[in-house]
Structure formats: C-alpha cells, structure tokens
C-alpha cells in the first residue's frame, strides 16, 4: 500500500509501535533534561557568566562609568567578560534591574522561565491543534540550547520571545508591526539582523517587501542614533570594540561557536595547510544549496505561510556567519511548525537528530570517552551536524509530499 508522507497513515500495528517509540523517546529526553537542570541548579552552583557581565555593565552605568571599558565592569563582577551589546540596550538592562533580576541569579532564571512560557504560548496560539508534548521536548532538549542559555545566564531567551512576537504578527499579516518588531530584535542584538530577509518570502509585490525590510533596518538605525545622542562616548567606545581585532564578530569555531563555515575550515585544516580557498569554495556551494532549496520550497508552498516562514527562518539561521550554542534556542519556533503534523516516526527522527545526537555527544565524558577525538569534528560541531541533518530532513519531507501530489508512489516517512 502507498503511505502518504507527513501523515500517520501507517498500518495500525506499525503506527502504534511508532507512537510508543515516540512517547518513550519523549520521556527519556524529558528525564535527561531534568537531570541536566538538576545538576545545574542543585548539584552544582550556577555559573551564569553572561548574567554576571550584565550585572557589571548595569553597575558601571549606575556609577556613571563606561561599561565598554573592561576594567569598569570587572570591579563589580570580577569576571573578565566585556559587555558587547549596543549602547541603547544598556538602558533596557538598566530598567530591568528594577525587577530585581540583577540582584539575584535565581530571579533572573525565573524571568527567563517566564519568557519561555510566554513564547511557547505565542507559538501554540498559532496552531489550531497544538502538540504540547512535541513543543515541550523541543524547548527543553533541542540542540541542548535551553541548558546552554541557563548555564551561561544568556539573553537569547529574550530573542525567542521577540521572534515569537514578530512571527505571530507576520503570520497574521500585520507586516508593518512585524517588521518594526524585527527591527527592535535586530537592534537588541546584531545577530538577528539577517532575519529581516524573511520579508522577502511574503507573497506581495517586491516593492512592499523591500519597504518592510527598510522599515526594520530603519528601526535599528534609529535605536543606534538614540544611543549616540544619549551618550556619544558609549557609542564610540562600542564601535571601537566592534571593529577591533578581538571583536565579538570574529569568533573562532568550536565548542563555543559551532558555525558551519568554521567546521569546513577546521576539517580542511586537518588534511591540508591551505584552507582558505577550499573553505571558500565549499562555503559558496553550501550557501548555493541552501538558497536553491529555499527557493524550491517557496515555489511549492503557495498557501501554507506558517511552513514557508519557518523554512525561511531555518535557512537564514543556517547561513549566519556566526552562531553560538545558545542561539539555537530560536529554532524551536520553525522546527515546531515544520514537523508538528508529522507522523510519530518523523517526530522521533527529528528528536533523534536535534536532541539525542547532541545529548549523546555531550554525555560521552561520563563514559570516559574524549568527545574532542570524535571523527569529522563531531564533538565540537555536533550542533552544526544536527543543523545539516534537520535541514535535509525538511527538504526530503517536502520532496516526498511533492511526489505524492504528483501521483508518484512516495516512500513512508
């Protein structure tokens, strides 16, 4: 019998078997997540170095000192970690201190947990038949990114919330409001700037799409201008640090930056001394394949805007020149909408790729296995490999559905 891709039209015994596998997998992953956070919160004292950096910056601002000078913030936090966010974000952090999140790390953690819950509510509100279990497992275990955010005390859960708001407005066709929200997100961190390309996927005249992108970038420019007008010294020091040789924009790959381009570079470095040209060639092919696959997906999905925007968000993320482990938390949003209606077998495969694989690699030291010695740099770049695999699954799933629509027998998911 022919089995439709993307459904649960498996023979009943097989369908029940995959449902059991999926539920067991979810339970195992949730148990592992609980163990991870037990170690973080109870067994060991929370480290949260990024939060400590925010505390130092706010304290420096309270004492009318420049937080972009490392010595100024180190006297308050004792951690050699610079404040790397735009000057206007200082005033957001300054305001948040009145919520006491910079007085105690546990209050900060509670605030992050609240943002996670609100973000999940926004995501589920867009779904007529929400899959609570699938979303919960994605949030708690996907790319082990939530654990990274709490371990570092990082701000990227703010980004998940901002993207959930912008995405909700985008799907509801409130394009002006969505583009302004995207501009605020990009103004909060330059990491988010490339995601303004999402507005190219809106099925409206090109002129309107470009106007929404211009509006987003205009919001970013306005925020920087406001920061400059409030305190030119902060702005100039920030720009100097951004353009310096140790800029945050220049991040060596590995555990702290599993960027695909650095993976290509390090793979070539292990076999040849000449890495620049091969890395550039492979990177160009990689970018070309992502863009071609995205264009093909855009042509195939004329009505399902949720999936189209989700694939667009995933594609932009894959093309980013710099990504950190905690950045992957925002992929909860596109992955949920891309796979929420998949079969139990498909969801099991998704969780195996984005959750089991990173968790297994990170657990290897418990069995006295050096994860740095894994072949093809799987250890330090496991999240990049998960990213490659999940994108391939999305494209293959779409291909199977296209074959099914064209009347060709499609293999089961």
Short mmCIF file of C-alpha atoms in Angstrom, two decimals, residues 17-406:
data_model
loop_
_atom_site.label_atom_id
_atom_site.label_comp_id
_atom_site.label_asym_id
_atom_site.label_seq_id
_atom_site.Cartn_x
_atom_site.Cartn_y
_atom_site.Cartn_z
CA UNK A 17 4.63 0.92 17.52
CA UNK A 18 5.98 4.28 16.39
CA UNK A 19 3.66 6.07 18.80
CA UNK A 20 5.12 4.01 21.66
CA UNK A 21 8.66 4.71 20.42
CA UNK A 22 7.90 8.43 20.21
CA UNK A 23 6.37 8.60 23.69
CA UNK A 24 9.26 6.64 25.21
CA UNK A 25 11.74 8.90 23.45
CA UNK A 26 9.99 11.99 24.81
CA UNK A 27 10.01 10.56 28.34
CA UNK A 28 13.72 9.71 28.11
CA UNK A 29 14.56 13.18 26.79
CA UNK A 30 12.50 14.90 29.48
CA UNK A 31 14.21 12.79 32.14
CA UNK A 32 17.63 13.74 30.74
CA UNK A 33 16.61 17.41 30.71
CA UNK A 34 15.52 17.18 34.34
CA UNK A 35 18.88 15.59 35.21
CA UNK A 36 20.77 18.34 33.35
CA UNK A 37 18.95 21.11 35.18
CA UNK A 38 19.22 19.27 38.48
CA UNK A 39 22.99 19.32 38.05
CA UNK A 40 22.93 22.98 37.06
CA UNK A 41 20.62 24.31 39.77
CA UNK A 42 21.07 21.96 42.72
CA UNK A 43 24.10 19.73 42.48
CA UNK A 44 26.43 22.47 41.29
CA UNK A 45 26.22 26.22 41.85
CA UNK A 46 25.00 28.16 38.77
CA UNK A 47 27.87 29.89 36.97
CA UNK A 48 25.96 32.26 34.66
CA UNK A 49 28.95 34.31 33.43
CA UNK A 50 26.93 36.26 30.87
CA UNK A 51 24.48 37.34 33.58
CA UNK A 52 27.46 38.42 35.69
CA UNK A 53 28.58 40.54 32.73
CA UNK A 54 25.16 42.22 32.56
CA UNK A 55 25.35 42.92 36.28
CA UNK A 56 28.75 44.58 35.87
CA UNK A 57 27.51 46.73 32.99
CA UNK A 58 24.45 47.91 34.93
CA UNK A 59 26.58 48.68 37.98
CA UNK A 60 29.04 50.66 35.85
CA UNK A 61 26.14 52.63 34.36
CA UNK A 62 24.74 53.29 37.83
CA UNK A 63 28.13 54.76 38.80
CA UNK A 64 28.31 56.84 35.59
CA UNK A 65 31.20 54.76 34.23
CA UNK A 66 31.70 53.48 30.69
CA UNK A 67 30.64 49.80 30.65
CA UNK A 68 32.55 49.21 27.42
CA UNK A 69 35.83 49.62 29.29
CA UNK A 70 36.59 46.20 30.72
CA UNK A 71 38.16 47.48 33.95
CA UNK A 72 34.99 49.40 34.78
CA UNK A 73 32.74 46.35 34.84
CA UNK A 74 35.29 43.91 36.25
CA UNK A 75 35.43 45.86 39.51
CA UNK A 76 31.78 44.94 40.06
CA UNK A 77 31.59 41.38 38.77
CA UNK A 78 35.15 40.04 38.98
CA UNK A 79 34.73 38.27 35.62
CA UNK A 80 36.88 39.18 32.63
CA UNK A 81 33.96 39.36 30.25
CA UNK A 82 33.16 42.51 28.24
CA UNK A 83 29.73 43.96 27.61
CA UNK A 84 29.25 43.53 23.85
CA UNK A 85 25.72 44.76 23.19
CA UNK A 86 24.77 48.09 21.55
CA UNK A 87 24.61 51.19 23.81
CA UNK A 88 20.82 51.52 23.67
CA UNK A 89 20.48 48.02 25.19
CA UNK A 90 22.21 49.34 28.30
CA UNK A 91 19.10 51.28 29.17
CA UNK A 92 16.92 48.18 28.77
CA UNK A 93 19.20 46.27 31.15
CA UNK A 94 19.22 49.28 33.47
CA UNK A 95 15.41 49.26 33.55
CA UNK A 96 15.29 45.50 34.18
CA UNK A 97 17.27 45.93 37.38
CA UNK A 98 14.08 47.27 38.96
CA UNK A 99 12.63 43.77 38.51
CA UNK A 100 15.49 42.60 40.75
CA UNK A 101 16.82 40.24 38.07
CA UNK A 102 20.34 41.63 38.52
CA UNK A 103 20.25 41.33 42.30
CA UNK A 104 19.93 37.55 42.33
CA UNK A 105 20.60 34.99 39.61
CA UNK A 106 17.56 32.95 40.70
CA UNK A 107 15.28 35.90 39.96
CA UNK A 108 16.92 36.14 36.54
CA UNK A 109 16.31 32.42 35.97
CA UNK A 110 12.66 32.85 36.98
CA UNK A 111 12.35 35.72 34.50
CA UNK A 112 13.87 33.57 31.72
CA UNK A 113 11.49 30.72 32.57
CA UNK A 114 8.54 33.15 32.33
CA UNK A 115 9.73 34.29 28.89
CA UNK A 116 9.97 30.65 27.77
CA UNK A 117 6.38 30.01 28.88
CA UNK A 118 5.06 33.15 27.17
CA UNK A 119 6.99 32.32 23.98
CA UNK A 120 5.51 28.81 23.95
CA UNK A 121 2.03 30.26 24.46
CA UNK A 122 2.53 32.54 21.44
CA UNK A 123 3.74 29.63 19.33
CA UNK A 124 0.86 27.37 20.35
CA UNK A 125 -1.67 30.17 19.77
CA UNK A 126 -0.86 29.97 16.05
CA UNK A 127 -1.68 26.26 15.93
CA UNK A 128 -5.25 25.01 15.72
CA UNK A 129 -4.24 21.59 17.04
CA UNK A 130 -1.27 22.29 19.31
CA UNK A 131 1.12 19.48 20.16
CA UNK A 132 2.14 20.36 23.71
CA UNK A 133 4.44 17.38 24.21
CA UNK A 134 6.41 17.92 20.99
CA UNK A 135 6.92 21.61 21.73
CA UNK A 136 7.91 20.94 25.35
CA UNK A 137 10.55 18.40 24.32
CA UNK A 138 11.88 20.70 21.60
CA UNK A 139 12.20 23.59 24.04
CA UNK A 140 13.81 21.59 26.83
CA UNK A 141 16.19 19.45 24.77
CA UNK A 142 16.54 20.79 21.21
CA UNK A 143 20.25 21.31 20.45
CA UNK A 144 20.64 21.37 24.30
CA UNK A 145 20.28 25.10 23.76
CA UNK A 146 18.00 25.85 26.72
CA UNK A 147 20.59 24.30 29.02
CA UNK A 148 23.26 26.49 27.41
CA UNK A 149 21.15 29.60 27.99
CA UNK A 150 20.68 28.88 31.68
CA UNK A 151 24.27 27.70 32.16
CA UNK A 152 25.61 30.93 30.69
CA UNK A 153 22.82 33.12 32.01
CA UNK A 154 22.47 34.36 28.45
CA UNK A 155 19.86 36.69 26.96
CA UNK A 156 18.86 34.58 23.91
CA UNK A 157 15.60 33.51 25.54
CA UNK A 158 14.71 37.19 25.11
CA UNK A 159 15.29 36.57 21.40
CA UNK A 160 12.97 33.57 21.38
CA UNK A 161 10.25 35.83 22.81
CA UNK A 162 10.98 38.66 20.34
CA UNK A 163 10.92 36.24 17.39
CA UNK A 164 7.68 34.66 18.63
CA UNK A 165 6.04 38.11 18.69
CA UNK A 166 7.41 39.11 15.25
CA UNK A 167 6.46 35.73 13.78
CA UNK A 168 2.93 35.95 15.19
CA UNK A 169 2.44 39.38 13.65
CA UNK A 170 3.90 38.15 10.36
CA UNK A 171 1.53 35.17 10.13
CA UNK A 172 -1.43 37.41 10.99
CA UNK A 173 -0.36 39.64 8.05
CA UNK A 174 0.40 42.62 10.25
CA UNK A 175 3.51 43.26 8.22
CA UNK A 176 4.32 46.80 9.38
CA UNK A 177 4.10 45.85 13.03
CA UNK A 178 6.08 42.66 12.41
CA UNK A 179 8.87 44.49 10.58
CA UNK A 180 9.11 47.02 13.42
CA UNK A 181 9.33 44.18 15.94
CA UNK A 182 12.04 42.55 13.84
CA UNK A 183 13.89 45.87 13.83
CA UNK A 184 13.68 46.03 17.62
CA UNK A 185 15.02 42.47 17.78
CA UNK A 186 17.93 43.28 15.47
CA UNK A 187 18.56 46.42 17.50
CA UNK A 188 18.78 44.29 20.64
CA UNK A 189 21.49 42.12 19.08
CA UNK A 190 23.13 42.33 15.65
CA UNK A 191 22.85 38.54 15.45
CA UNK A 192 19.18 38.95 14.47
CA UNK A 193 19.78 41.42 11.62
CA UNK A 194 19.91 38.85 8.75
CA UNK A 195 16.42 37.64 9.65
CA UNK A 196 14.90 40.73 8.03
CA UNK A 197 15.30 38.62 4.86
CA UNK A 198 12.16 36.76 5.97
CA UNK A 199 10.11 39.58 4.48
CA UNK A 200 11.33 38.56 1.02
CA UNK A 201 9.15 35.45 1.35
CA UNK A 202 5.90 37.41 1.74
CA UNK A 203 3.76 36.98 -1.33
CA UNK A 204 3.30 40.64 -2.01
CA UNK A 205 4.84 42.99 -4.60
CA UNK A 206 8.62 43.28 -4.34
CA UNK A 207 8.33 46.99 -3.55
CA UNK A 208 6.29 46.24 -0.42
CA UNK A 209 8.72 43.55 0.72
CA UNK A 210 11.64 45.92 0.38
CA UNK A 211 9.74 48.61 2.28
CA UNK A 212 9.28 46.24 5.23
CA UNK A 213 12.98 45.40 5.20
CA UNK A 214 13.85 49.10 5.03
CA UNK A 215 11.50 49.77 7.94
CA UNK A 216 13.23 47.08 10.04
CA UNK A 217 16.66 48.49 9.27
CA UNK A 218 15.33 52.00 9.92
CA UNK A 219 14.29 50.94 13.43
CA UNK A 220 17.81 49.56 14.01
CA UNK A 221 19.38 52.80 12.75
CA UNK A 222 17.04 54.87 14.93
CA UNK A 223 17.99 52.87 18.03
CA UNK A 224 21.69 53.38 17.36
CA UNK A 225 21.09 57.10 16.76
CA UNK A 226 19.24 57.36 20.07
CA UNK A 227 22.12 55.59 21.80
CA UNK A 228 24.59 58.02 20.26
CA UNK A 229 22.55 61.08 21.23
CA UNK A 230 22.20 59.91 24.84
CA UNK A 231 25.90 59.20 25.30
CA UNK A 232 28.32 59.63 22.38
CA UNK A 233 31.24 58.26 24.42
CA UNK A 234 29.50 54.92 24.97
CA UNK A 235 28.63 54.69 21.28
CA UNK A 236 32.17 55.45 20.07
CA UNK A 237 33.74 53.01 22.53
CA UNK A 238 31.27 50.33 21.44
CA UNK A 239 32.11 50.91 17.77
CA UNK A 240 35.83 50.75 18.53
CA UNK A 241 35.36 47.40 20.28
CA UNK A 242 33.20 46.14 17.40
CA UNK A 243 35.92 46.93 14.85
CA UNK A 244 38.89 45.81 16.94
CA UNK A 245 40.94 42.68 16.34
CA UNK A 246 39.21 40.86 19.24
CA UNK A 247 35.72 41.91 18.14
CA UNK A 248 32.75 39.74 19.04
CA UNK A 249 32.14 39.50 15.29
CA UNK A 250 35.33 37.45 14.98
CA UNK A 251 34.68 34.19 16.77
CA UNK A 252 36.89 31.13 16.33
CA UNK A 253 34.84 27.99 15.74
CA UNK A 254 34.49 25.01 18.04
CA UNK A 255 32.50 24.27 21.18
CA UNK A 256 31.58 27.92 21.76
CA UNK A 257 30.83 28.72 18.12
CA UNK A 258 29.68 25.67 16.10
CA UNK A 259 29.38 27.66 12.89
CA UNK A 260 29.27 25.62 9.65
CA UNK A 261 31.90 27.77 7.92
CA UNK A 262 34.37 27.17 10.76
CA UNK A 263 33.57 23.46 10.57
CA UNK A 264 34.56 23.48 6.90
CA UNK A 265 37.73 25.39 7.75
CA UNK A 266 38.74 23.04 10.58
CA UNK A 267 38.02 19.94 8.51
CA UNK A 268 40.31 21.17 5.76
CA UNK A 269 42.90 22.20 8.34
CA UNK A 270 43.13 18.58 9.46
CA UNK A 271 44.17 17.42 5.99
CA UNK A 272 45.94 20.38 4.35
CA UNK A 273 47.78 23.57 5.21
CA UNK A 274 45.90 25.56 2.56
CA UNK A 275 42.41 26.08 3.97
CA UNK A 276 41.17 29.47 2.75
CA UNK A 277 40.40 28.60 -0.88
CA UNK A 278 38.81 25.17 -0.18
CA UNK A 279 36.74 26.67 2.65
CA UNK A 280 35.53 29.49 0.40
CA UNK A 281 34.59 27.06 -2.37
CA UNK A 282 32.72 24.70 -0.06
CA UNK A 283 31.03 27.63 1.69
CA UNK A 284 29.81 29.00 -1.66
CA UNK A 285 28.41 25.60 -2.61
CA UNK A 286 26.79 25.33 0.82
CA UNK A 287 25.17 28.78 0.52
CA UNK A 288 24.02 28.00 -3.03
CA UNK A 289 22.38 24.73 -1.97
CA UNK A 290 20.56 26.40 0.94
CA UNK A 291 19.27 29.21 -1.30
CA UNK A 292 18.21 26.80 -4.06
CA UNK A 293 16.38 24.53 -1.61
CA UNK A 294 14.65 27.55 -0.04
CA UNK A 295 13.56 28.86 -3.45
CA UNK A 296 12.20 25.43 -4.40
CA UNK A 297 10.30 25.24 -1.11
CA UNK A 298 8.95 28.76 -1.71
CA UNK A 299 7.56 27.68 -5.09
CA UNK A 300 5.94 24.55 -3.65
CA UNK A 301 4.22 26.23 -0.69
CA UNK A 302 1.88 28.85 -2.05
CA UNK A 303 -0.66 28.77 0.79
CA UNK A 304 0.99 27.33 3.92
CA UNK A 305 2.65 30.52 5.15
CA UNK A 306 3.48 29.01 8.55
CA UNK A 307 5.73 26.40 6.98
CA UNK A 308 7.12 28.82 4.43
CA UNK A 309 8.21 31.37 7.03
CA UNK A 310 9.50 28.57 9.25
CA UNK A 311 11.69 27.18 6.48
CA UNK A 312 12.86 30.72 5.74
CA UNK A 313 13.86 31.26 9.36
CA UNK A 314 15.74 27.94 9.43
CA UNK A 315 17.52 28.81 6.16
CA UNK A 316 18.62 32.24 7.38
CA UNK A 317 19.95 30.67 10.57
CA UNK A 318 21.99 28.15 8.56
CA UNK A 319 23.61 30.97 6.59
CA UNK A 320 24.65 33.03 9.61
CA UNK A 321 28.39 33.81 9.72
CA UNK A 322 28.45 33.37 13.49
CA UNK A 323 26.35 31.25 15.80
CA UNK A 324 26.72 30.30 19.44
CA UNK A 325 25.23 27.23 21.16
CA UNK A 326 22.64 29.31 22.99
CA UNK A 327 21.48 30.93 19.71
CA UNK A 328 19.90 27.63 18.65
CA UNK A 329 17.01 28.19 21.08
CA UNK A 330 15.19 30.29 18.47
CA UNK A 331 14.97 27.24 16.17
CA UNK A 332 12.26 25.86 18.44
CA UNK A 333 9.85 28.14 16.57
CA UNK A 334 10.45 26.99 12.96
CA UNK A 335 11.02 23.33 13.83
CA UNK A 336 7.72 23.09 15.68
CA UNK A 337 5.72 24.35 12.71
CA UNK A 338 7.67 22.29 10.18
CA UNK A 339 7.06 18.98 11.96
CA UNK A 340 4.05 19.38 14.25
CA UNK A 341 1.79 17.46 11.83
CA UNK A 342 4.36 14.80 11.03
CA UNK A 343 3.97 11.13 11.80
CA UNK A 344 5.25 9.66 15.04
CA UNK A 345 8.10 8.16 13.06
CA UNK A 346 9.03 11.57 11.63
CA UNK A 347 8.86 13.28 15.04
CA UNK A 348 11.03 10.51 16.50
CA UNK A 349 13.59 11.11 13.77
CA UNK A 350 13.52 14.87 14.39
CA UNK A 351 14.11 14.44 18.11
CA UNK A 352 16.87 11.91 17.46
CA UNK A 353 18.67 14.47 15.29
CA UNK A 354 18.20 17.68 17.30
CA UNK A 355 18.13 16.25 20.82
CA UNK A 356 19.53 12.73 21.14
CA UNK A 357 22.64 13.34 18.99
CA UNK A 358 23.83 16.45 20.91
CA UNK A 359 22.95 14.89 24.27
CA UNK A 360 24.83 11.67 23.48
CA UNK A 361 27.95 13.57 22.38
CA UNK A 362 27.88 15.79 25.45
CA UNK A 363 27.44 12.75 27.71
CA UNK A 364 30.45 10.85 26.38
CA UNK A 365 32.84 12.07 29.14
CA UNK A 366 30.64 10.20 31.63
CA UNK A 367 31.86 7.03 29.91
CA UNK A 368 35.49 8.22 29.80
CA UNK A 369 35.27 8.97 26.07
CA UNK A 370 37.01 12.09 24.81
CA UNK A 371 34.42 13.89 22.68
CA UNK A 372 37.15 16.05 21.13
CA UNK A 373 38.55 12.92 19.45
CA UNK A 374 35.37 12.03 17.57
CA UNK A 375 35.77 11.75 13.77
CA UNK A 376 34.94 14.69 11.49
CA UNK A 377 34.99 17.06 14.50
CA UNK A 378 31.60 15.75 15.57
CA UNK A 379 32.33 16.71 19.18
CA UNK A 380 32.82 20.48 18.99
CA UNK A 381 30.48 20.85 16.00
CA UNK A 382 27.68 18.47 16.94
CA UNK A 383 25.06 21.22 16.76
CA UNK A 384 26.19 22.13 13.24
CA UNK A 385 25.80 18.49 12.19
CA UNK A 386 22.32 18.41 13.75
CA UNK A 387 21.52 21.55 11.78
CA UNK A 388 22.63 19.95 8.48
CA UNK A 389 20.62 16.81 9.15
CA UNK A 390 17.41 18.58 10.14
CA UNK A 391 17.52 20.76 7.02
CA UNK A 392 17.99 17.67 4.84
CA UNK A 393 15.00 16.05 6.56
CA UNK A 394 12.84 19.12 5.88
CA UNK A 395 13.75 19.15 2.20
CA UNK A 396 13.33 15.37 1.76
CA UNK A 397 9.96 15.50 3.52
CA UNK A 398 8.83 18.23 1.13
CA UNK A 399 10.09 16.21 -1.84
CA UNK A 400 8.13 13.15 -0.71
CA UNK A 401 4.99 15.22 -0.42
CA UNK A 402 5.55 16.67 -3.89
CA UNK A 403 5.91 13.17 -5.31
CA UNK A 404 2.69 12.15 -3.56
CA UNK A 405 0.81 15.14 -5.01
CA UNK A 406 2.11 14.31 -8.49
#
